[in-house]
Amino acid sequence: NRSILAVDDARDNLTLIEMFLRNTKAEIVFAHNGLEALEAYKKKSFDLVLMDIQMPKMDGLEATEEIRKLNAQVPIIALTAHVGQSEYDSCIKAGCNDVLLKPISKNHLIEIVQKSLTSSV
């Protein structure tokens, strides 16, 4: 009975996350940009956030920083198609706990979600 906030501006990516996590019994709430994610987080506490980095209105790095300003200890996993060390470092510096590369594989997503939820208990 965990709750996950999945944030991505690409509807296909959100659909894929939903399909991959469908049998986990987690409640999944979707946001399409950083502003929506921040508003959702202000209304409800989540056990995990899956945060796309490249989005309009407010990107994932800024949204992560804003969520951290709320004293949120929630695990935040960055979702990015950029593989470089500088992108990884930017995600960690903004407050992400880990980085998951796109395209997302089901096994890797479930592994990182389980790891993050277990370590946050």
Tab-separated table of C-alpha atoms in Angstrom:
chain	number	residue	atom	x	y	z
A	1	ASN	CA	0.000	0.000	0.000
A	2	ARG	CA	2.638	2.474	-1.066
A	3	SER	CA	2.073	5.622	-3.083
A	4	ILE	CA	4.259	6.649	-5.995
A	5	LEU	CA	4.299	9.986	-7.799
A	6	ALA	CA	5.330	9.452	-11.442
A	7	VAL	CA	6.299	12.645	-13.266
A	8	ASP	CA	6.924	12.834	-17.015
A	9	ASP	CA	5.735	15.118	-19.793
A	10	ALA	CA	5.540	12.194	-22.233
A	11	ARG	CA	2.266	10.321	-21.790
A	12	ASP	CA	3.842	7.174	-23.302
A	13	ASN	CA	6.415	7.072	-20.508
A	14	LEU	CA	3.722	7.394	-17.834
A	15	THR	CA	1.727	4.618	-19.496
A	16	LEU	CA	4.814	2.412	-19.511
A	17	ILE	CA	5.473	3.094	-15.807
A	18	GLU	CA	1.851	2.281	-15.037
A	19	MET	CA	2.060	-1.007	-16.970
A	20	PHE	CA	5.324	-1.984	-15.279
A	21	LEU	CA	4.042	-1.234	-11.768
A	22	ARG	CA	0.447	-2.397	-12.259
A	23	ASN	CA	0.824	-5.595	-10.210
A	24	THR	CA	2.673	-3.973	-7.313
A	25	LYS	CA	-0.542	-2.750	-5.665
A	26	ALA	CA	1.035	0.681	-5.262
A	27	GLU	CA	-1.123	3.743	-5.782
A	28	ILE	CA	0.365	5.686	-8.686
A	29	VAL	CA	-0.354	9.385	-9.118
A	30	PHE	CA	0.723	11.071	-12.352
A	31	ALA	CA	2.010	14.576	-13.036
A	32	HIS	CA	3.009	15.976	-16.433
A	33	ASN	CA	5.579	18.574	-15.347
A	34	GLY	CA	7.473	19.782	-12.312
A	35	LEU	CA	4.811	22.292	-11.289
A	36	GLU	CA	2.134	19.582	-11.209
A	37	ALA	CA	4.507	17.350	-9.255
A	38	LEU	CA	5.167	20.033	-6.663
A	39	GLU	CA	1.449	20.736	-6.242
A	40	ALA	CA	0.685	17.020	-5.921
A	41	TYR	CA	3.402	16.630	-3.297
A	42	LYS	CA	2.066	19.562	-1.287
A	43	LYS	CA	-1.350	17.861	-1.166
A	44	LYS	CA	-0.205	14.324	-0.409
A	45	SER	CA	2.810	12.581	1.036
A	46	PHE	CA	4.324	9.981	-1.295
A	47	ASP	CA	6.579	7.024	-0.555
A	48	LEU	CA	8.539	7.463	-3.804
A	49	VAL	CA	8.860	9.954	-6.654
A	50	LEU	CA	9.893	8.988	-10.191
A	51	MET	CA	10.988	12.331	-11.690
A	52	ASP	CA	11.664	12.994	-15.366
A	53	ILE	CA	14.400	15.595	-15.741
A	54	GLN	CA	13.608	17.299	-19.068
A	55	MET	CA	10.111	18.837	-18.855
A	56	PRO	CA	8.388	22.111	-19.732
A	57	LYS	CA	7.204	24.693	-17.173
A	58	MET	CA	9.451	23.356	-14.395
A	59	ASP	CA	12.089	20.719	-15.030
A	60	GLY	CA	12.742	17.739	-12.798
A	61	LEU	CA	15.836	19.208	-11.161
A	62	GLU	CA	13.997	22.328	-10.032
A	63	ALA	CA	10.982	20.292	-8.906
A	64	THR	CA	13.270	18.007	-6.888
A	65	GLU	CA	14.928	21.006	-5.240
A	66	GLU	CA	11.516	22.461	-4.359
A	67	ILE	CA	10.296	19.156	-2.901
A	68	ARG	CA	13.489	18.959	-0.804
A	69	LYS	CA	12.812	22.485	0.512
A	70	LEU	CA	9.617	21.061	2.023
A	71	ASN	CA	11.889	18.893	4.215
A	72	ALA	CA	10.796	15.900	2.210
A	73	GLN	CA	12.845	12.769	2.850
A	74	VAL	CA	11.011	10.852	0.126
A	75	PRO	CA	13.254	8.877	-2.248
A	76	ILE	CA	13.350	10.650	-5.619
A	77	ILE	CA	14.544	8.699	-8.641
A	78	ALA	CA	15.548	10.766	-11.661
A	79	LEU	CA	14.436	9.513	-15.079
A	80	THR	CA	16.646	10.685	-17.910
A	81	ALA	CA	17.764	9.729	-21.392
A	82	HIS	CA	21.088	11.514	-20.891
A	83	VAL	CA	23.798	9.087	-19.867
A	84	GLY	CA	26.688	11.409	-19.033
A	85	GLN	CA	28.372	11.816	-15.660
A	86	SER	CA	27.493	15.521	-15.560
A	87	GLU	CA	23.759	14.719	-15.868
A	88	TYR	CA	24.080	12.117	-13.097
A	89	ASP	CA	25.944	14.593	-10.879
A	90	SER	CA	23.312	17.303	-11.533
A	91	CYS	CA	20.537	14.919	-10.496
A	92	ILE	CA	22.281	13.925	-7.270
A	93	LYS	CA	23.164	17.553	-6.467
A	94	ALA	CA	19.501	18.574	-6.923
A	95	GLY	CA	18.467	15.977	-4.337
A	96	CYS	CA	17.721	12.820	-6.303
A	97	ASN	CA	18.638	9.584	-4.583
A	98	ASP	CA	19.334	7.650	-7.765
A	99	VAL	CA	19.137	7.910	-11.551
A	100	LEU	CA	17.286	5.555	-13.891
A	101	LEU	CA	18.163	5.755	-17.563
A	102	LYS	CA	15.585	5.777	-20.339
A	103	PRO	CA	14.402	3.732	-22.059
A	104	ILE	CA	13.194	2.169	-18.832
A	105	SER	CA	13.219	-1.603	-18.515
A	106	LYS	CA	10.593	-3.271	-16.343
A	107	ASN	CA	13.100	-5.284	-14.320
A	108	HIS	CA	15.337	-2.308	-13.615
A	109	LEU	CA	12.390	-0.102	-12.655
A	110	ILE	CA	10.979	-2.672	-10.237
A	111	GLU	CA	14.446	-3.308	-8.786
A	112	ILE	CA	15.112	0.378	-8.129
A	113	VAL	CA	11.600	0.964	-6.753
A	114	GLN	CA	11.954	-1.974	-4.338
A	115	LYS	CA	15.435	-0.853	-3.285
A	116	SER	CA	14.287	2.726	-2.720
A	117	LEU	CA	11.162	1.784	-0.781
A	118	THR	CA	13.033	-0.728	1.373
A	119	SER	CA	15.807	1.708	2.269
A	120	SER	CA	13.314	4.473	3.099
A	121	VAL	CA	11.435	2.448	5.739
